[in-house]
Amino acid sequence: MSDPLRVAVVGLGYWGPNLLRNLVDLDDAEVVTMCDPREHRLDHWGRRYPAIERTPSYMDVLSDDRVDAVVIATPVSTHFQLAAQALRFGKHTFVEKPLAASSEEAEELVGLARRAGRVLMPGHTFLYSPPVVLVKEMIDRGDLGEIYFVSSSRVNLGLHQADVSVVWDLGPHDFAILRYWLGESPESVSALSRACVIPGTPDVAFVNMRYASGTIAQIELAWLAPSKLRRTAIVGSERMVVYDDTSGEPVRVFDSGATLPDPASFGEYQLSYRTGDIVSPRVEPVEPIYRQMEDFCRAVRERVEPRSSAQLGLEVVETIEAVDRSLQANGSPARCRRGSPADAGMPV
Amino acid sequence: MSDPLRVAVVGLGYWGPNLLRNLVDLDDAEVVTMCDPREHRLDHWGRRYPAIERTPSYMDVLSDDRVDAVVIATPVSTHFQLAAQALRFGKHTFVEKPLAASSEEAEELVGLARRAGRVLMPGHTFLYSPPVVLVKEMIDRGDLGEIYFVSSSRVNLGLHQADVSVVWDLGPHDFAILRYWLGESPESVSALSRACVIPGTPDVAFVNMRYASGTIAQIELAWLAPSKLRRTAIVGSERMVVYDDTSGEPVRVFDSGATLPDPASFGEYQLSYRTGDIVSPRVEPVEPIYRQMEDFCRAVRERVEPRSSAQLGLEVVETIEAVDRSLQANGSPARCRRGSPADAGMPV
Amino acid sequence: MSDPLRVAVVGLGYWGPNLLRNLVDLDDAEVVTMCDPREHRLDHWGRRYPAIERTPSYMDVLSDDRVDAVVIATPVSTHFQLAAQALRFGKHTFVEKPLAASSEEAEELVGLARRAGRVLMPGHTFLYSPPVVLVKEMIDRGDLGEIYFVSSSRVNLGLHQADVSVVWDLGPHDFAILRYWLGESPESVSALSRACVIPGTPDVAFVNMRYASGTIAQIELAWLAPSKLRRTAIVGSERMVVYDDTSGEPVRVFDSGATLPDPASFGEYQLSYRTGDIVSPRVEPVEPIYRQMEDFCRAVRERVEPRSSAQLGLEVVETIEAVDRSLQANGSPARCRRGSPADAGMPV
Amino acid sequence: MSDPLRVAVVGLGYWGPNLLRNLVDLDDAEVVTMCDPREHRLDHWGRRYPAIERTPSYMDVLSDDRVDAVVIATPVSTHFQLAAQALRFGKHTFVEKPLAASSEEAEELVGLARRAGRVLMPGHTFLYSPPVVLVKEMIDRGDLGEIYFVSSSRVNLGLHQADVSVVWDLGPHDFAILRYWLGESPESVSALSRACVIPGTPDVAFVNMRYASGTIAQIELAWLAPSKLRRTAIVGSERMVVYDDTSGEPVRVFDSGATLPDPASFGEYQLSYRTGDIVSPRVEPVEPIYRQMEDFCRAVRERVEPRSSAQLGLEVVETIEAVDRSLQANGSPARCRRGSPADAGMPV
């Protein structure tokens, strides 16, 4: 094996330490330094990992030649500036999701990465979750047939954030998962939301999405809900799957469907329904963050695109923006402008 | 007690016999005759209920002076004509849901009933289901506080009907329940659908609804789904309720919510969340159809509006039509024109 | 096909009408007469089935040469006398479970049937329940490997019967199912019970059972329980199965087990555990009573033993008696004396 | 507040580090030293907690005057010797469950603690689990009425231990919980077990228990089971409770029961059943181990008996031994000799 990737972790708030812990466990990576402007965070995590250097100065990190890559886990509003600087200093760059606070920013990052020949990877961790990967493999094998529709609920009595809507907070999970599964982003979205508790901050949103392939999707996002619910149903012509992150059986496959015996003569009640076994495939208990950071290291080393690619991250931001536009237009459908494939954010 | 209401049951297909059976059990009603143009249906149900007269001719029913009321369970396309004739003959009229095949027809029926001074009642049976009533009582008592949003799924691997979309087939259930609970119909709806199996017949639809009160709702309707799911979450400022028709505990009340301690000073993570007990209230095991026909008899006898009123039935049809208009407009929101309260379909 | 079996149904209480209804639906059988000493029961069911003759006299039934078989659904205390008379009159005889009120009675019936060359069949309906049959097929195919143990709970907030303990009321279900699955009756049982509500009538019982093959079983029987629970786990060396009568997925197969890699060297934590997919096989929705009466007809026609054989019915009564003996001996194990195979109750 | 209790943690295998972590978090305690004969364990945990001294020598711990108390988490076979020495050196002593490998050993420890005037506490952690405490409070308030019976399953596809049976491994949990809830140990037990995988090491056991109060209980313990199941039903005359450790709603209270309207005249089907609401009380999410170590500190400081008392620990060992005796006697009931209350293991 080659030398490990030398990494700096930037941002030691809620999520950064999770990335830090997994990078420490990874043979492929060596955490050289950690960076946070807040001294008490540096002190706290420095005691936990005494062998790792600490600095409150991001410029120290960027000017450190030992550092191959930066891993950024800071507030969304700072993503663009920190990532852009890192890329300009020639660092491979991992940024927490969403990739940036606007598609303009995201596109500029994608362009910077391409020109710099560096990996830019957003942290869509769910793409490394074993049940999500298992569903992807089933779709790619054709087990589900044509994907008719997807219905997803991601709700909980969770934390409100005064400055971010539930669409920006929870939406990236579903938008990224669907982009990964379906291999396409929606053509258009239509949305309805409400700010129930904090005026101006939507805490519930209903999003309808239409894809070029014909697939349609419905997504419910809510911070205020009677019980934790993360349930995604994917209904295909051959099989149907329910994915539930919170269940002991996170993937359940229903061998059932409806078939039209003779298109020429169908009438009322003439369909043939098929219902068969239900299978809960065994899912490997691996930590998604670990797999994600492993993929980042592999992308750098082998010069390949990570599964959670910059292009995917850009499209997720475009989808969020389209939702916002539909909300501003009282629910009228909004088109999701797509970055052209030529813009794909991979180093050559 | 006064004399029982003398009833004719018209239509002995899938649903009519259920109405017949409950009317036979009801002391308030006496089934005088049953009517269906198909002799084999008359024979079959005549053997079951030999004391009830039979006729293939609707005109026989209408011209029979002993008949106070007709109970119509025929295809939707015939509702208007059969109900209009019955009202013109001075019969109180119960019609299976939806009330009519268009809001024009429904409005005309409402006007006919008003002018004839007769009860016109659509068969929205769910309004008589004990869990639905229990939720209504909670809302009216203020247990839930302000209703923030509703999210509902009604899906199953069910029968396709070649001539009716899933919106016309399953939608009336949810639209009627929400109208009953909230006391209002949506101002506007936005919808997305797909005809997955039979070209031209939508078998999945996602509907977003916006109410004047501020409440928003999302409804998923599908014939093609991995497992039967009938789950409606009603999220209020004080409590949240999950209603699930198919569960042994059909109503679950979550004593939880989020409160804003001080509107002047809220910031990130400053909300106070409250989570408490979960209660599954005992629900009486009574048959909704029985209660529905009981309400029809009471409405006739006491000259009061039934819970499933003609006005409610009209608004349900208006909502369905608004969904269809939104679908034709590629998901743009469509207003639900409301019959003015002055049109309310009650006899005076 | 040969002529249908001409049957008399004796006893029109709670269960008899269910047998009657299924016999009427069966092409193989023709219900000639129904018999009950209570005139109001005869009247009630006579109106429902006007083509069937009625008599309050059992002797009328037995002396009617048209009657090939009697189907007895009367209180347990009368089973022996009614069945013995029927066999002496040369009638094939179906008796509700348990076969008789004591093993002496049951053995005498078995002997009578053998000497008369007539079918004697107890009504262990669960042996015709599709999930129970599916588990039997899995066991016979070797899918489960060696059966290590069985754990069963059959509890509910149900009706107490003042004259029968929960062991006589609910026990026959589990004892018959296990006898069918395992092909053996327990060698010995040990039991603990309590009469919580009505003095002298046990309403909860815990039964431990030991089989010659090495299999052990635990059965909980209770009328007083917080929620309906019918769950039987069958743990084998290759696979494990959970059978739950009340679930939408009544059979769930767990592809998991523990294997001992090398018997010579095992130590602490050296076992290899295997966990795999969980499968809920599709189960046909057929009515067990229908299948049961079909098997009775087939047994008569083809002179074969029915699945719910007289020998099985005798062994179930012996098991119940062994439980009672253990209870009288304060929980000391009691042997289940087995009728010898030579006594098997089949006509030759 | 007084000075913190100065503690030594002895044994850094699977469980000891959990105790260590909670003691470190506790203001009431100060971990002075950790002890394990295996240098690599000392090194590993020393790096994690550099401020805590380390020694491979238990004698170092005992002769250290700064150490007020030892917390022992070593194999069961060593409990007696290590705890006895600690008490002789005047140390307050916490020992992982079970208290000792035999009731003779346990009794001797109880006597030693009493004579030394030191706290002896076994680590029955479940007694500090919030749902278990909540059920105890309900029982003590009389919410459940008279406790009719308890039925418990504790099963999983878990680790086999070559030298300990499932009764010694899993039994202490249920035996301690029931002793805590009911305030009594069983008078007699009857058991059936099987060594399915490793010859001589029972991996499934069914235990029936009879209490002086009239309560009866059934416990299933198994390492080999199709799915994790921890379900305990407590059925009382007034209410029934289901406690399920692994559920998001760990305590569910059923307001239901059967009542005998008039004892003089009851007959078949004369009971009155009451079924009411089901409530899932909110349960505080606190760590049981933390509460347990807090109670140990409090017991030392305030000279009171901890909830998990030495007497309770002794009775648990006596119950296990009774189960073993019943198994050796082929399932015949075995009496649980009880240490007299005068032997209670508390310092005065």
XYZ file of N, CA, C and O in Angstrom, chain C residues 146-151 157-162 190 192-194 196-198 204 206 208-210 214-220 222 224-227 229 231 235 240 242 254 256 258 260 266-269 271 273-275 330-333, chain D residues 146-151 157-162 190 192-194 196-198 204 206 208-210 214-220 222 224-227 229 231 235 240 242 254 256 258 260 266-269 271 273-275 330-333:
456
model
N -32.127 -30.396 12.751
C -32.635 -31.013 13.985
C -33.449 -29.974 14.768
O -33.030 -28.826 14.895
N -34.606 -30.388 15.273
C -35.423 -29.435 16.039
C -34.890 -29.382 17.467
O -35.044 -30.321 18.247
N -34.281 -28.253 17.812
C -33.722 -28.105 19.153
C -34.821 -27.873 20.188
O -34.949 -28.582 21.160
N -35.599 -26.803 19.969
C -36.647 -26.522 20.965
C -37.769 -25.714 20.338
O -37.618 -25.131 19.264
N -38.901 -25.716 21.039
C -40.083 -24.976 20.622
C -40.558 -24.156 21.819
O -40.565 -24.630 22.948
N -40.929 -22.916 21.543
C -41.466 -22.068 22.612
C -42.741 -21.429 22.100
O -42.739 -20.787 21.047
N -57.094 -12.035 26.327
C -58.109 -11.669 27.296
C -59.405 -12.276 26.790
O -60.169 -11.629 26.082
N -59.597 -13.553 27.106
C -60.685 -14.278 26.453
C -61.756 -14.713 27.422
O -61.778 -14.319 28.581
N -62.617 -15.534 26.903
C -63.740 -16.014 27.705
C -63.279 -17.089 28.670
O -62.614 -18.038 28.279
N -63.634 -16.917 29.926
C -63.477 -17.996 30.877
C -64.630 -18.970 30.698
O -65.752 -18.575 30.404
N -64.349 -20.225 30.920
C -65.422 -21.203 30.998
C -65.379 -21.788 32.393
O -64.337 -22.222 32.863
N -66.507 -21.763 33.056
C -66.511 -22.134 34.467
C -66.172 -23.597 34.688
O -65.716 -23.981 35.756
N -44.277 -31.193 32.559
C -44.263 -30.611 33.900
C -45.013 -29.297 33.794
O -44.804 -28.541 32.846
N -47.322 -25.843 35.687
C -47.624 -24.932 36.800
C -48.822 -24.120 36.352
O -48.859 -23.640 35.217
N -49.820 -23.978 37.219
C -50.989 -23.206 36.806
C -51.536 -22.413 37.982
O -51.088 -22.558 39.130
N -52.470 -21.542 37.682
C -53.110 -20.764 38.737
C -54.533 -20.438 38.297
O -54.782 -20.155 37.128
N -56.744 -17.645 38.705
C -56.653 -16.258 39.187
C -58.036 -15.680 39.470
O -58.222 -14.937 40.418
N -58.999 -15.968 38.623
C -60.289 -15.279 38.729
C -61.364 -16.169 39.337
O -61.978 -15.815 40.334
N -61.584 -17.329 38.754
C -62.605 -18.242 39.282
C -61.912 -19.339 40.072
O -61.114 -20.090 39.502
N -54.412 -19.729 33.785
C -53.077 -19.587 33.216
C -52.312 -20.870 33.529
O -52.442 -21.416 34.630
N -48.378 -22.900 32.632
C -47.071 -22.968 31.985
C -46.700 -24.448 31.891
O -46.628 -25.130 32.909
N -43.969 -27.375 30.504
C -42.697 -27.779 29.909
C -42.834 -29.207 29.406
O -43.402 -30.058 30.098
N -42.302 -29.484 28.222
C -42.466 -30.811 27.629
C -41.131 -31.336 27.122
O -40.343 -30.597 26.543
N -40.941 -32.648 27.324
C -39.700 -33.302 26.917
C -40.055 -34.438 25.953
O -40.951 -35.231 26.244
N -35.249 -35.662 21.969
C -34.364 -34.651 22.521
C -34.977 -33.262 22.490
O -34.579 -32.377 23.241
N -35.926 -33.044 21.592
C -36.602 -31.744 21.534
C -37.243 -31.429 22.887
O -37.755 -32.318 23.563
N -37.184 -30.150 23.283
C -37.932 -29.712 24.456
C -38.860 -28.574 24.028
O -38.621 -27.907 23.014
N -39.929 -28.365 24.794
C -40.899 -27.335 24.433
C -41.447 -26.671 25.688
O -41.503 -27.289 26.762
N -41.835 -25.434 25.517
C -42.453 -24.658 26.587
C -43.717 -24.046 26.022
O -43.696 -23.453 24.943
N -44.811 -24.190 26.751
C -46.075 -23.642 26.265
C -46.721 -22.805 27.356
O -46.833 -23.240 28.500
N -47.103 -21.590 26.983
C -47.840 -20.712 27.887
C -49.277 -20.640 27.387
O -49.524 -20.321 26.225
N -52.994 -18.920 28.462
C -53.611 -17.985 29.419
C -54.826 -17.327 28.811
O -54.845 -16.967 27.629
N -55.986 -14.702 30.570
C -55.784 -13.336 31.056
C -54.462 -12.829 30.571
O -53.421 -13.157 31.150
N -54.435 -12.014 29.547
C -53.141 -11.534 29.093
C -53.327 -10.164 28.484
O -54.405 -9.821 27.994
N -52.292 -9.342 28.527
C -52.451 -7.947 28.131
C -52.817 -7.773 26.677
O -53.450 -6.809 26.302
N -52.409 -8.680 25.837
C -52.764 -8.531 24.435
C -52.734 -9.908 23.812
O -52.052 -10.807 24.278
N -51.728 -12.876 21.863
C -50.389 -13.279 21.472
C -50.443 -14.745 21.090
O -50.811 -15.600 21.887
N -47.693 -16.908 19.380
C -46.362 -16.901 18.811
C -45.696 -18.208 19.154
O -45.592 -18.571 20.322
N -36.941 -23.664 16.908
C -35.516 -23.432 16.719
C -34.847 -24.729 16.314
O -34.870 -25.706 17.073
N -34.507 -21.236 11.853
C -35.444 -21.011 12.933
C -36.676 -20.367 12.326
O -36.574 -19.592 11.383
N -40.554 -18.505 13.143
C -41.559 -17.963 14.048
C -42.909 -18.031 13.337
O -43.060 -17.519 12.227
N -35.891 -17.632 9.682
C -34.612 -16.986 9.958
C -33.492 -17.932 9.555
O -33.354 -19.023 10.129
N -30.428 -18.639 10.187
C -29.353 -18.333 11.129
C -29.153 -19.517 12.050
O -30.018 -20.360 12.222
N -26.012 -21.488 14.945
C -24.678 -21.515 15.521
C -24.046 -22.831 15.142
O -24.689 -23.870 15.154
N -20.465 -25.311 15.514
C -19.294 -25.575 16.316
C -18.185 -25.942 15.343
O -18.202 -27.019 14.749
N -13.162 -26.455 21.041
C -13.958 -25.261 21.321
C -13.669 -24.711 22.704
O -13.411 -25.437 23.647
N -13.707 -23.437 22.784
C -13.515 -22.772 24.068
C -14.507 -21.644 24.153
O -15.484 -21.608 23.419
N -14.220 -20.733 25.000
C -15.124 -19.610 25.172
C -15.175 -18.801 23.880
O -14.155 -18.525 23.284
N -16.396 -18.398 23.483
C -16.555 -17.522 22.321
C -15.978 -18.104 21.041
O -15.573 -17.373 20.158
N -17.622 -20.253 19.063
C -18.655 -20.660 18.124
C -18.710 -19.726 16.939
O -18.411 -18.546 17.044
N -21.284 -18.029 14.501
C -22.689 -17.739 14.292
C -22.925 -17.353 12.849
O -22.139 -16.632 12.249
N -24.024 -17.804 12.332
C -24.389 -17.482 10.979
C -25.738 -16.779 11.025
O -26.680 -17.269 11.616
N -25.827 -15.586 10.471
C -27.131 -14.945 10.361
C -27.311 -14.519 8.926
O -26.394 -13.991 8.298
N -48.007 -31.014 42.098
C -47.226 -29.798 42.366
C -46.099 -29.555 41.378
O -45.048 -29.038 41.743
N -46.291 -29.980 40.159
C -45.315 -29.653 39.135
C -44.295 -30.734 38.863
O -43.433 -30.565 37.999
N -44.363 -31.854 39.583
C -43.453 -32.949 39.256
C -43.766 -33.447 37.853
O -44.930 -33.474 37.452
N -42.745 -33.857 37.107
C -43.002 -34.324 35.748
C -43.925 -35.545 35.752
O -43.850 -36.382 36.648
N -53.344 -7.187 42.509
C -52.631 -8.410 42.874
C -51.895 -8.924 41.634
O -52.443 -8.935 40.532
N -50.635 -9.338 41.822
C -49.874 -9.849 40.674
C -50.259 -11.311 40.455
O -49.917 -12.188 41.245
N -50.957 -11.580 39.378
C -51.384 -12.941 39.078
C -50.219 -13.781 38.565
O -49.893 -14.812 39.106
N -49.608 -13.310 37.478
C -48.508 -14.108 36.929
C -47.582 -13.236 36.093
O -47.928 -12.116 35.701
N -46.392 -13.781 35.859
C -45.371 -13.116 35.056
C -44.881 -14.113 34.020
O -44.692 -15.292 34.327
N -44.702 -13.620 32.811
C -44.167 -14.476 31.750
C -43.058 -13.717 31.049
O -43.259 -12.599 30.585
N -29.701 -14.695 19.600
C -28.634 -15.457 18.976
C -27.338 -14.888 19.528
O -26.743 -13.991 18.920
N -26.943 -15.354 20.701
C -25.876 -14.673 21.409
C -24.635 -15.513 21.555
O -24.490 -16.560 20.937
N -23.759 -15.038 22.361
C -22.499 -15.715 22.578
C -22.698 -16.897 23.497
O -23.300 -16.784 24.568
N -22.216 -18.026 23.086
C -22.112 -19.149 23.992
C -20.859 -18.975 24.839
O -19.856 -18.454 24.378
N -20.964 -19.435 26.058
C -19.756 -19.492 26.872
C -19.564 -20.953 27.237
O -20.481 -21.608 27.714
N -18.391 -21.433 26.991
C -18.174 -22.875 27.126
C -18.296 -23.331 28.574
O -18.570 -24.489 28.845
N -39.078 -25.153 38.845
C -39.024 -26.386 38.069
C -38.467 -26.011 36.711
O -38.873 -25.007 36.135
N -36.439 -27.093 32.778
C -36.133 -28.016 31.686
C -35.119 -27.302 30.816
O -35.264 -26.125 30.520
N -34.048 -28.010 30.435
C -33.043 -27.339 29.599
C -32.490 -28.309 28.571
O -32.765 -29.517 28.604
N -31.698 -27.778 27.685
C -31.052 -28.620 26.681
C -29.741 -27.973 26.252
O -29.655 -26.754 26.128
N -27.898 -27.698 23.214
C -28.108 -27.973 21.785
C -26.805 -27.990 21.005
O -26.620 -28.792 20.100
N -25.884 -27.073 21.327
C -24.702 -26.913 20.497
C -23.459 -27.511 21.153
O -22.779 -28.344 20.573
N -23.166 -27.054 22.358
C -21.985 -27.575 23.046
C -22.443 -28.598 24.080
O -23.184 -28.254 24.994
N -30.473 -23.447 26.284
C -31.871 -23.045 26.379
C -32.416 -23.635 27.672
O -32.092 -24.775 28.029
N -36.117 -23.540 30.238
C -37.465 -23.092 30.560
C -37.659 -23.262 32.068
O -37.520 -24.362 32.596
N -40.117 -22.647 35.432
C -41.381 -22.286 36.071
C -41.115 -21.970 37.539
O -40.364 -22.687 38.196
N -41.744 -20.916 38.066
C -41.465 -20.500 39.439
C -42.777 -20.252 40.182
O -43.719 -19.686 39.646
N -42.773 -20.653 41.443
C -43.953 -20.512 42.290
C -43.558 -19.679 43.518
O -42.544 -19.956 44.159
N -48.567 -16.549 45.879
C -49.508 -17.079 44.902
C -49.098 -16.762 43.476
O -49.511 -17.438 42.532
N -48.289 -15.743 43.302
C -47.807 -15.414 41.957
C -47.061 -16.611 41.357
O -46.352 -17.320 42.065
N -47.258 -16.823 40.048
C -46.441 -17.819 39.351
C -45.726 -17.118 38.195
O -46.153 -16.052 37.741
N -44.614 -17.714 37.770
C -43.834 -17.086 36.700
C -43.235 -18.151 35.801
O -42.979 -19.283 36.227
N -43.043 -17.766 34.566
C -42.409 -18.625 33.572
C -41.317 -17.819 32.904
O -41.532 -16.683 32.487
N -40.138 -18.413 32.803
C -39.022 -17.697 32.199
C -38.371 -18.572 31.137
O -38.068 -19.729 31.381
N -38.198 -17.979 29.969
C -37.488 -18.648 28.877
C -36.140 -17.968 28.719
O -36.061 -16.743 28.569
N -32.598 -18.295 26.455
C -31.997 -19.012 25.326
C -30.948 -18.159 24.637
O -31.109 -16.954 24.469
N -29.937 -19.364 21.646
C -30.251 -19.692 20.247
C -31.689 -19.323 19.982
O -32.593 -20.081 20.317
N -31.951 -18.197 19.383
C -33.342 -17.861 19.115
C -33.413 -17.062 17.838
O -32.446 -16.392 17.447
N -34.549 -17.121 17.163
C -34.625 -16.525 15.821
C -34.455 -15.016 15.829
O -33.997 -14.436 14.869
N -34.840 -14.365 16.886
C -34.646 -12.928 16.915
C -34.563 -12.507 18.359
O -35.058 -13.181 19.254
N -35.377 -11.125 21.676
C -36.686 -10.983 22.294
C -36.481 -10.805 23.785
O -35.908 -11.661 24.446
N -39.100 -9.770 26.461
C -40.478 -9.398 26.692
C -40.914 -9.997 28.003
O -40.834 -11.206 28.196
N -49.063 -9.714 34.713
C -50.518 -9.661 34.676
C -51.058 -9.547 36.088
O -50.823 -10.427 36.924
N -52.344 -4.715 33.391
C -51.339 -5.627 32.893
C -50.267 -4.774 32.226
O -50.578 -3.748 31.625
N -46.601 -4.798 29.828
C -45.580 -5.481 29.039
C -44.321 -4.619 29.055
O -44.365 -3.435 28.720
N -51.706 -1.884 30.066
C -53.024 -2.226 29.535
C -54.038 -2.119 30.656
O -53.956 -2.849 31.638
N -56.891 -3.238 31.599
C -57.874 -4.264 31.264
C -57.798 -5.370 32.285
O -56.789 -5.560 32.960
N -60.323 -8.933 34.121
C -61.575 -9.676 34.203
C -62.067 -9.574 35.631
O -61.281 -9.663 36.569
N -65.250 -10.761 38.406
C -66.283 -11.722 38.678
C -67.424 -10.960 39.327
O -67.307 -10.524 40.474
N -71.669 -17.274 39.601
C -71.024 -17.267 38.303
C -71.240 -18.580 37.571
O -71.306 -19.645 38.185
N -71.372 -18.476 36.314
C -71.526 -19.657 35.480
C -70.694 -19.464 34.247
O -69.797 -18.613 34.214
N -70.947 -20.211 33.267
C -70.177 -20.114 32.035
C -70.363 -18.723 31.421
O -71.476 -18.214 31.336
N -69.272 -18.128 30.960
C -69.335 -16.852 30.247
C -69.973 -15.740 31.070
O -70.578 -14.831 30.515
N -68.298 -13.852 33.271
C -67.311 -12.862 33.694
C -67.512 -11.561 32.944
O -67.987 -11.531 31.816
N -65.503 -8.592 31.341
C -64.176 -8.167 30.914
C -64.151 -6.664 30.735
O -65.098 -6.070 30.239
N -63.063 -6.094 31.131
C -62.894 -4.667 30.994
C -61.658 -4.433 30.137
O -60.590 -4.955 30.423
N -61.797 -3.689 29.074
C -60.607 -3.312 28.315
C -60.649 -1.810 28.114
O -61.692 -1.244 27.812
N -34.359 -34.002 36.810
C -35.244 -34.204 35.647
C -36.495 -33.344 35.688
O -37.564 -33.765 35.238
N -36.402 -32.189 36.271
C -37.529 -31.261 36.221
C -38.421 -31.284 37.451
O -39.389 -30.519 37.518
N -38.114 -32.145 38.410
C -38.899 -32.096 39.648
C -38.679 -30.749 40.312
O -37.579 -30.193 40.267
N -39.708 -30.195 40.946
C -39.551 -28.890 41.580
C -38.490 -28.934 42.673
O -38.352 -29.936 43.379
